Short mmCIF file of C-alpha atoms in Angstrom, two decimals:
data_model
loop_
_atom_site.label_atom_id
_atom_site.label_comp_id
_atom_site.label_asym_id
_atom_site.label_seq_id
_atom_site.Cartn_x
_atom_site.Cartn_y
_atom_site.Cartn_z
CA MET A 1 -5.50 -8.85 -21.59
CA ALA A 2 -3.28 -11.75 -20.27
CA TYR A 3 -5.08 -14.12 -17.85
CA GLU A 4 -8.45 -12.91 -19.06
CA LYS A 5 -10.28 -16.24 -18.39
CA GLU A 6 -8.67 -16.63 -14.95
CA LEU A 7 -9.53 -12.99 -14.04
CA ASP A 8 -13.14 -13.40 -14.95
CA ALA A 9 -13.42 -16.51 -12.88
CA ALA A 10 -11.62 -14.90 -9.90
CA LYS A 11 -13.80 -11.78 -10.03
CA LYS A 12 -16.90 -13.92 -10.09
CA ALA A 13 -15.74 -16.14 -7.36
CA ALA A 14 -14.62 -13.27 -5.09
CA SER A 15 -17.79 -11.29 -5.65
CA LEU A 16 -20.04 -14.21 -4.82
CA ALA A 17 -18.00 -15.07 -1.71
CA ALA A 18 -18.27 -11.38 -0.59
CA ARG A 19 -22.05 -11.53 -1.08
CA LEU A 20 -22.22 -14.50 1.21
CA CYS A 21 -20.04 -12.70 3.77
CA GLN A 22 -22.20 -9.62 3.62
CA LYS A 23 -25.30 -11.77 4.34
CA VAL A 24 -23.63 -13.26 7.44
CA GLN A 25 -22.36 -9.95 8.68
CA LYS A 26 -25.72 -8.20 8.28
CA ALA A 27 -27.44 -10.95 10.27
CA LEU A 28 -24.73 -10.68 12.92
CA LEU A 29 -25.05 -6.94 13.38
CA GLN A 30 -28.78 -7.00 13.54
CA SER A 31 -28.86 -9.65 16.19
CA ASP A 32 -29.05 -8.58 19.77
CA VAL A 33 -28.53 -12.02 21.05
CA GLN A 34 -25.18 -12.63 19.19
CA SER A 35 -22.24 -11.97 21.55
CA LYS A 36 -19.22 -10.48 19.73
CA SER A 37 -17.16 -13.11 21.38
CA ASP A 38 -19.13 -15.73 19.68
CA LYS A 39 -16.97 -16.73 16.77
CA SER A 40 -19.62 -18.94 14.95
CA PRO A 41 -20.70 -16.25 12.44
CA VAL A 42 -17.14 -15.79 11.18
CA THR A 43 -16.77 -19.51 11.14
CA VAL A 44 -19.85 -19.85 8.94
CA ALA A 45 -18.71 -17.07 6.67
CA ASP A 46 -15.15 -18.24 6.48
CA TYR A 47 -15.93 -21.76 5.39
CA GLY A 48 -18.69 -20.60 3.20
CA SER A 49 -16.59 -18.07 1.37
CA GLN A 50 -13.77 -20.70 0.77
CA ALA A 51 -16.22 -23.21 -0.52
CA VAL A 52 -17.82 -20.67 -2.96
CA VAL A 53 -14.36 -19.64 -4.31
CA SER A 54 -13.20 -23.14 -4.61
CA LEU A 55 -16.32 -24.41 -6.39
CA VAL A 56 -16.47 -21.41 -8.85
CA LEU A 57 -12.86 -21.47 -9.80
CA GLU A 58 -12.75 -25.40 -10.20
CA ARG A 59 -15.83 -25.41 -12.38
CA GLU A 60 -15.01 -22.28 -14.46
CA LEU A 61 -11.47 -23.41 -15.15
CA THR A 62 -11.91 -27.02 -15.99
CA SER A 63 -9.15 -27.34 -18.40
CA GLU A 64 -6.22 -27.09 -15.95
CA PRO A 65 -5.14 -28.80 -12.74
CA PHE A 66 -6.62 -27.00 -9.74
CA SER A 67 -4.43 -26.04 -6.73
CA LEU A 68 -5.66 -23.72 -4.03
CA VAL A 69 -3.67 -22.55 -1.04
CA ALA A 70 -6.21 -21.34 1.57
CA GLU A 71 -6.72 -20.83 5.30
CA GLU A 72 -9.24 -23.51 6.12
CA ASP A 73 -9.61 -27.29 5.91
CA SER A 74 -12.56 -29.35 6.88
CA ALA A 75 -11.13 -30.98 10.00
CA ASP A 76 -13.16 -28.97 12.48
CA LEU A 77 -16.28 -29.44 10.43
CA ARG A 78 -15.92 -33.23 10.52
CA LYS A 79 -15.76 -33.31 14.39
CA ASP A 80 -18.67 -34.59 16.52
CA GLY A 81 -21.09 -31.72 17.30
CA SER A 82 -20.37 -29.81 14.10
CA GLU A 83 -23.40 -31.09 12.19
CA ASP A 84 -25.41 -27.94 12.74
CA ILE A 85 -22.79 -25.43 11.66
CA LEU A 86 -22.03 -27.70 8.64
CA GLN A 87 -25.66 -27.65 7.60
CA ARG A 88 -25.77 -23.87 8.09
CA ILE A 89 -22.67 -23.37 5.82
CA THR A 90 -24.07 -25.76 3.15
CA LYS A 91 -27.36 -23.89 3.01
CA LEU A 92 -25.67 -20.54 2.87
CA VAL A 93 -23.40 -21.68 -0.01
CA ASN A 94 -26.33 -23.17 -1.94
CA ASP A 95 -28.38 -19.96 -1.49
CA THR A 96 -25.43 -17.83 -2.67
CA LEU A 97 -24.85 -19.93 -5.81
CA ALA A 98 -28.51 -19.82 -6.52
CA THR A 99 -28.43 -16.04 -6.83
CA GLU A 100 -26.31 -16.29 -9.87
CA ASP A 101 -26.80 -18.22 -13.06
CA LEU A 102 -24.20 -20.98 -12.36
CA THR A 103 -25.94 -23.82 -13.94
CA LYS A 104 -22.87 -24.40 -16.15
CA ALA A 105 -20.61 -24.12 -13.27
CA ILE A 106 -22.47 -26.03 -10.44
CA ASP A 107 -24.24 -29.16 -11.47
CA SER A 108 -26.73 -29.45 -8.68
CA THR A 109 -27.50 -28.52 -5.15
CA LEU A 110 -24.57 -29.23 -2.87
CA THR A 111 -24.65 -31.76 -0.06
CA THR A 112 -22.64 -31.48 3.16
CA ASP A 113 -20.14 -33.93 1.59
CA ASP A 114 -19.74 -31.68 -1.39
CA LEU A 115 -19.15 -28.69 0.99
CA LEU A 116 -16.36 -30.69 2.87
CA ARG A 117 -14.75 -31.65 -0.36
CA ALA A 118 -14.79 -28.07 -1.63
CA THR A 119 -13.22 -26.81 1.55
CA ASP A 120 -10.49 -29.42 1.35
CA CYS A 121 -9.53 -28.18 -2.13
CA GLY A 122 -7.67 -25.50 -0.31
CA THR A 123 -5.04 -27.61 1.29
CA SER A 124 -2.34 -27.23 -1.29
CA GLU A 125 1.09 -26.15 -0.01
CA GLY A 126 1.92 -23.81 -2.94
CA GLY A 127 5.60 -23.51 -3.91
CA PRO A 128 7.77 -22.49 -6.83
CA ASN A 129 6.38 -24.76 -9.50
CA GLY A 130 3.08 -24.66 -11.40
CA ARG A 131 -0.06 -22.62 -10.79
CA HIS A 132 -1.57 -22.06 -7.33
CA TRP A 133 -4.58 -19.99 -6.40
CA VAL A 134 -4.12 -18.27 -3.06
CA LEU A 135 -7.16 -17.36 -0.85
CA ASP A 136 -7.96 -15.70 2.34
CA PRO A 137 -11.72 -16.28 2.54
CA ILE A 138 -12.20 -13.53 5.09
CA ASP A 139 -9.14 -11.39 5.59
CA GLY A 140 -9.79 -9.26 8.73
CA THR A 141 -11.96 -11.45 10.86
CA LYS A 142 -12.01 -9.13 13.76
CA GLY A 143 -13.13 -6.25 11.49
CA PHE A 144 -15.84 -8.55 10.11
CA LEU A 145 -17.18 -9.17 13.65
CA ARG A 146 -17.13 -5.43 14.46
CA GLY A 147 -18.91 -4.53 11.28
CA ASP A 148 -15.84 -2.88 9.91
CA GLN A 149 -13.43 -3.58 7.01
CA TYR A 150 -12.62 -7.06 5.74
CA ALA A 151 -11.77 -8.56 2.33
CA VAL A 152 -12.09 -11.62 0.29
CA ALA A 153 -8.53 -11.83 -1.06
CA LEU A 154 -7.73 -14.07 -4.03
CA GLY A 155 -4.56 -14.30 -6.03
CA LEU A 156 -2.80 -16.49 -8.57
CA LEU A 157 0.74 -17.66 -8.44
CA GLU A 158 2.61 -18.97 -11.53
CA GLU A 159 5.97 -20.51 -10.91
CA GLY A 160 6.13 -18.66 -7.61
CA LYS A 161 5.28 -15.20 -8.95
CA VAL A 162 2.04 -13.38 -8.44
CA VAL A 163 0.34 -12.85 -11.79
CA LEU A 164 -3.26 -11.87 -10.71
CA GLY A 165 -5.03 -10.55 -7.66
CA VAL A 166 -8.60 -9.67 -6.66
CA LEU A 167 -9.72 -7.97 -3.54
CA ALA A 168 -13.43 -7.79 -2.75
CA CYS A 169 -13.95 -5.16 0.01
CA PRO A 170 -17.65 -5.00 0.87
CA ASN A 171 -17.41 -2.24 3.42
CA LEU A 172 -14.86 0.05 1.72
CA PRO A 173 -16.39 3.33 0.47
CA LEU A 174 -16.19 3.88 -3.27
CA THR A 175 -14.76 7.34 -2.44
CA SER A 176 -11.45 8.07 -0.80
CA ILE A 177 -11.06 7.34 2.90
CA ALA A 178 -8.07 9.73 3.18
CA GLY A 179 -8.44 11.50 6.46
CA ASN A 180 -11.83 9.81 7.11
CA LYS A 181 -11.59 6.32 8.50
CA ASN A 182 -15.12 6.49 9.87
CA SER A 183 -17.26 6.56 6.66
CA SER A 184 -20.69 7.98 6.95
CA SER A 185 -23.64 5.57 6.67
CA SER A 186 -24.87 7.33 3.50
CA GLU A 187 -21.71 6.61 1.58
CA GLU A 188 -21.83 3.99 -1.14
CA THR A 189 -19.62 1.08 -0.14
CA GLY A 190 -18.39 -2.11 -1.80
CA CYS A 191 -15.20 -2.10 -4.03
CA LEU A 192 -13.80 -4.74 -6.18
CA PHE A 193 -10.08 -4.26 -7.03
CA TYR A 194 -8.33 -6.41 -9.54
CA ALA A 195 -4.97 -6.59 -11.29
CA THR A 196 -3.06 -8.91 -13.66
CA ILE A 197 0.71 -8.63 -14.21
CA GLY A 198 1.52 -5.84 -16.73
CA SER A 199 -2.02 -4.67 -17.17
CA GLY A 200 -2.47 -2.15 -14.27
CA THR A 201 -5.00 -2.10 -11.46
CA TYR A 202 -8.71 -1.43 -11.77
CA MET A 203 -11.56 -0.67 -9.33
CA GLN A 204 -15.29 -1.05 -9.79
CA PRO A 205 -18.37 -1.23 -7.49
CA LEU A 206 -18.70 -4.63 -5.89
CA ASP A 207 -22.46 -5.05 -6.73
CA SER A 208 -22.84 -3.52 -10.15
CA LYS A 209 -21.71 -3.82 -13.70
CA SER A 210 -20.39 -0.30 -13.79
CA ASP A 211 -17.36 0.21 -15.94
CA PRO A 212 -14.02 -0.21 -14.04
CA VAL A 213 -11.76 2.66 -13.52
CA LYS A 214 -7.88 2.45 -13.63
CA VAL A 215 -6.37 3.45 -10.32
CA HIS A 216 -2.92 4.65 -9.39
CA VAL A 217 -1.02 4.93 -6.06
CA SER A 218 -0.51 8.46 -4.47
CA SER A 219 1.98 10.62 -6.23
CA VAL A 220 3.01 12.39 -3.03
CA GLU A 221 6.82 13.07 -2.86
CA ASN A 222 7.07 14.98 0.35
CA PRO A 223 6.80 12.66 3.39
CA GLU A 224 5.23 15.52 5.46
CA GLU A 225 2.28 15.33 3.10
CA ALA A 226 1.88 11.64 3.20
CA SER A 227 -0.58 9.64 5.28
CA PHE A 228 0.05 6.05 6.29
CA PHE A 229 -2.04 2.98 7.00
CA GLU A 230 -1.47 0.45 9.60
CA SER A 231 -3.35 -2.54 11.06
CA PHE A 232 -6.29 -1.74 13.28
CA GLU A 233 -5.32 -4.32 15.81
CA GLY A 234 -2.23 -3.59 17.94
CA ALA A 235 -1.68 -7.40 18.08
CA HIS A 236 -1.10 -7.40 14.30
CA SER A 237 1.52 -4.69 14.08
CA LEU A 238 3.88 -2.71 16.39
CA HIS A 239 2.26 0.64 16.37
CA ASP A 240 5.12 2.18 18.48
CA LEU A 241 7.66 1.28 15.67
CA SER A 242 5.30 2.64 13.04
CA SER A 243 4.88 5.88 15.02
CA SER A 244 8.80 6.22 15.23
CA ILE A 245 9.20 5.72 11.51
CA ALA A 246 6.46 8.24 10.75
CA SER A 247 8.15 10.68 13.09
CA LYS A 248 11.54 10.38 11.33
CA LEU A 249 9.78 10.87 7.96
CA GLY A 250 8.15 14.00 9.19
CA VAL A 251 4.66 12.60 8.60
CA LYS A 252 2.19 14.99 10.16
CA ALA A 253 -1.14 13.14 9.67
CA PRO A 254 -2.17 10.52 12.28
CA PRO A 255 -2.18 6.94 11.10
CA VAL A 256 -5.32 5.46 9.48
CA ARG A 257 -5.91 2.13 11.11
CA ILE A 258 -8.17 -0.30 9.30
CA ASP A 259 -8.45 -4.08 9.08
CA SER A 260 -7.51 -6.40 6.23
CA GLN A 261 -6.12 -6.04 2.75
CA ALA A 262 -8.70 -3.37 2.17
CA LYS A 263 -5.61 -1.26 3.02
CA TYR A 264 -3.92 -2.41 -0.18
CA GLY A 265 -6.98 -1.53 -2.17
CA ALA A 266 -7.24 1.89 -0.61
CA LEU A 267 -3.48 2.45 -1.22
CA SER A 268 -3.75 1.44 -4.87
CA ARG A 269 -6.20 4.28 -5.54
CA GLY A 270 -4.19 6.87 -3.62
CA ASP A 271 -6.08 7.12 -0.37
CA GLY A 272 -2.86 7.02 1.50
CA ALA A 273 0.89 6.92 0.58
CA ILE A 274 2.52 4.44 2.98
CA TYR A 275 1.58 1.11 4.62
CA LEU A 276 3.58 -0.13 7.58
CA ARG A 277 3.20 -3.68 8.95
CA PHE A 278 5.54 -4.87 11.75
CA PRO A 279 4.16 -8.02 13.41
CA HIS A 280 5.34 -9.00 16.92
CA LYS A 281 8.41 -11.22 17.20
CA GLY A 282 7.87 -14.80 16.32
CA TYR A 283 4.88 -14.21 14.04
CA ARG A 284 5.14 -15.67 10.57
CA GLU A 285 3.35 -13.94 7.79
CA LYS A 286 1.08 -16.22 5.53
CA ILE A 287 1.02 -15.74 1.83
CA TRP A 288 -2.79 -15.37 1.69
CA ASP A 289 -2.50 -12.21 3.75
CA HIS A 290 -0.58 -10.40 1.07
CA VAL A 291 -0.58 -12.14 -2.39
CA ALA A 292 -3.70 -10.35 -3.80
CA GLY A 293 -2.94 -7.08 -2.09
CA ALA A 294 0.67 -6.98 -3.29
CA ILE A 295 -0.09 -7.17 -6.94
CA VAL A 296 -3.00 -4.74 -6.62
CA VAL A 297 -0.56 -2.17 -5.33
CA THR A 298 2.44 -2.89 -7.56
CA GLU A 299 0.29 -2.83 -10.74
CA ALA A 300 -0.96 0.56 -9.46
CA GLY A 301 2.55 1.82 -9.46
CA GLY A 302 3.52 1.14 -5.79
CA ILE A 303 6.40 -0.87 -4.36
CA VAL A 304 5.91 -3.68 -1.72
CA THR A 305 9.01 -4.96 0.14
CA ASP A 306 10.05 -6.36 3.44
CA ALA A 307 11.68 -4.05 5.98
CA GLY A 308 15.08 -4.70 4.34
CA GLY A 309 13.85 -3.59 0.89
CA LYS A 310 13.67 -7.06 -0.57
CA PRO A 311 10.56 -8.03 -2.76
CA LEU A 312 8.20 -10.48 -1.08
CA ASP A 313 8.90 -14.07 -2.05
CA PHE A 314 5.69 -16.03 -2.44
CA SER A 315 7.41 -19.20 -3.80
CA LYS A 316 8.34 -20.79 -0.48
CA GLY A 317 4.96 -22.45 0.41
CA LYS A 318 2.32 -21.08 2.75
CA TYR A 319 4.73 -18.75 4.73
CA LEU A 320 6.77 -15.64 3.93
CA ASP A 321 10.33 -15.44 5.13
CA LEU A 322 10.64 -11.77 5.98
CA ASP A 323 13.10 -9.23 7.34
CA THR A 324 11.10 -7.77 10.26
CA GLY A 325 7.99 -6.50 8.42
CA ILE A 326 6.31 -5.28 5.30
CA ILE A 327 6.37 -1.81 3.91
CA VAL A 328 4.52 -0.10 1.04
CA ALA A 329 4.98 3.23 -0.71
CA ASN A 330 5.38 4.84 -4.08
CA GLU A 331 8.75 5.02 -5.86
CA LYS A 332 9.56 8.55 -4.71
CA LEU A 333 8.95 7.84 -0.99
CA MET A 334 10.36 4.26 -0.78
CA PRO A 335 14.13 5.27 -0.33
CA LEU A 336 13.26 7.68 2.42
CA LEU A 337 10.92 5.17 4.00
CA LEU A 338 13.51 2.42 3.93
CA LYS A 339 16.08 4.71 5.72
CA ALA A 340 13.59 5.69 8.34
CA VAL A 341 12.76 2.03 8.99
CA ARG A 342 16.42 1.00 9.25
CA ASP A 343 17.11 3.84 11.66
CA SER A 344 14.07 3.20 13.84
CA ILE A 345 14.72 -0.55 14.03
CA ALA A 346 18.30 0.11 14.96
CA GLU A 347 17.32 2.55 17.69
CA GLN A 348 14.74 -0.05 19.06
CA GLU A 349 17.39 -2.78 19.00
CA LYS A 350 19.90 -0.55 20.84
CA ALA A 351 17.34 0.43 23.48
CA SER A 352 16.45 -3.23 24.03
CA SER A 353 20.08 -4.32 24.45
CA SER A 354 20.70 -1.63 27.04
CA LEU A 355 17.88 -2.80 29.25
#
């Protein structure tokens, strides 16, 4: 398999980061004192996850220059008054690394300075040349705080093209969520999706060595039988526009709303057939919100484009320049979806101009 060494390192890094996040989320949900408006748990998990991924990738792949495009830098952790949270993150990262035999990868117990340096490895700008890892250490922070879906999303760009993606989804059931967005507590959860270019997409349990299974997107051809995913948070996507598009397609099922790139993972195994994401005007999509998810879906047979039908271009740095939004479907549904998107957007623009 192409990129085998890189894939092994990415799977290890994302799985360990997910383990760290699970520990923080469990403590958060068990705590009566912790206000859901208190963002410190997600801060600890976010920085801790990024540091773990950075450290594991850098030490596992020593033979090549290391470039990481990620969400966080250490500026806030260096401010006065941040010492306690920095100590918490450093301890959490050390505890996480100690659970795995990483003696070859990590030389010794990390200091707070090591933690800051590892965090700042994620300040690359990306671009069209060379290799760049792309990370969202916790994609779906609001889902994380609620105890719902989130993902550690890690991808690799080579000369501006996505060649590898890993999604660690700790709360996603191993069985389909189609028609069942509220999973029962008895269901086994925790999925690891991964894909490399030209090799397909695979899923395996996050916390076991079970053999991976190859997955494929839904083969539904009739839009009336299709279900669609959209963001849980209304602030992240225009639900009214999605509803109009679904209506034009004749989709009968209500939308499945979940947080994070766990949607891409669920789509890759056929839990739904369509994903619609239409951010509010002025919002700029970041590449780390889509790099890993996009290849996981495309290698499973899906198509990911902007609202105009153009492929996503990850070679421009940290941001995506998009036509209106992002849409995902299988090959059969995509032409119908594009038409419904065009018609709905045109109607919306006409209504706005007549006000």
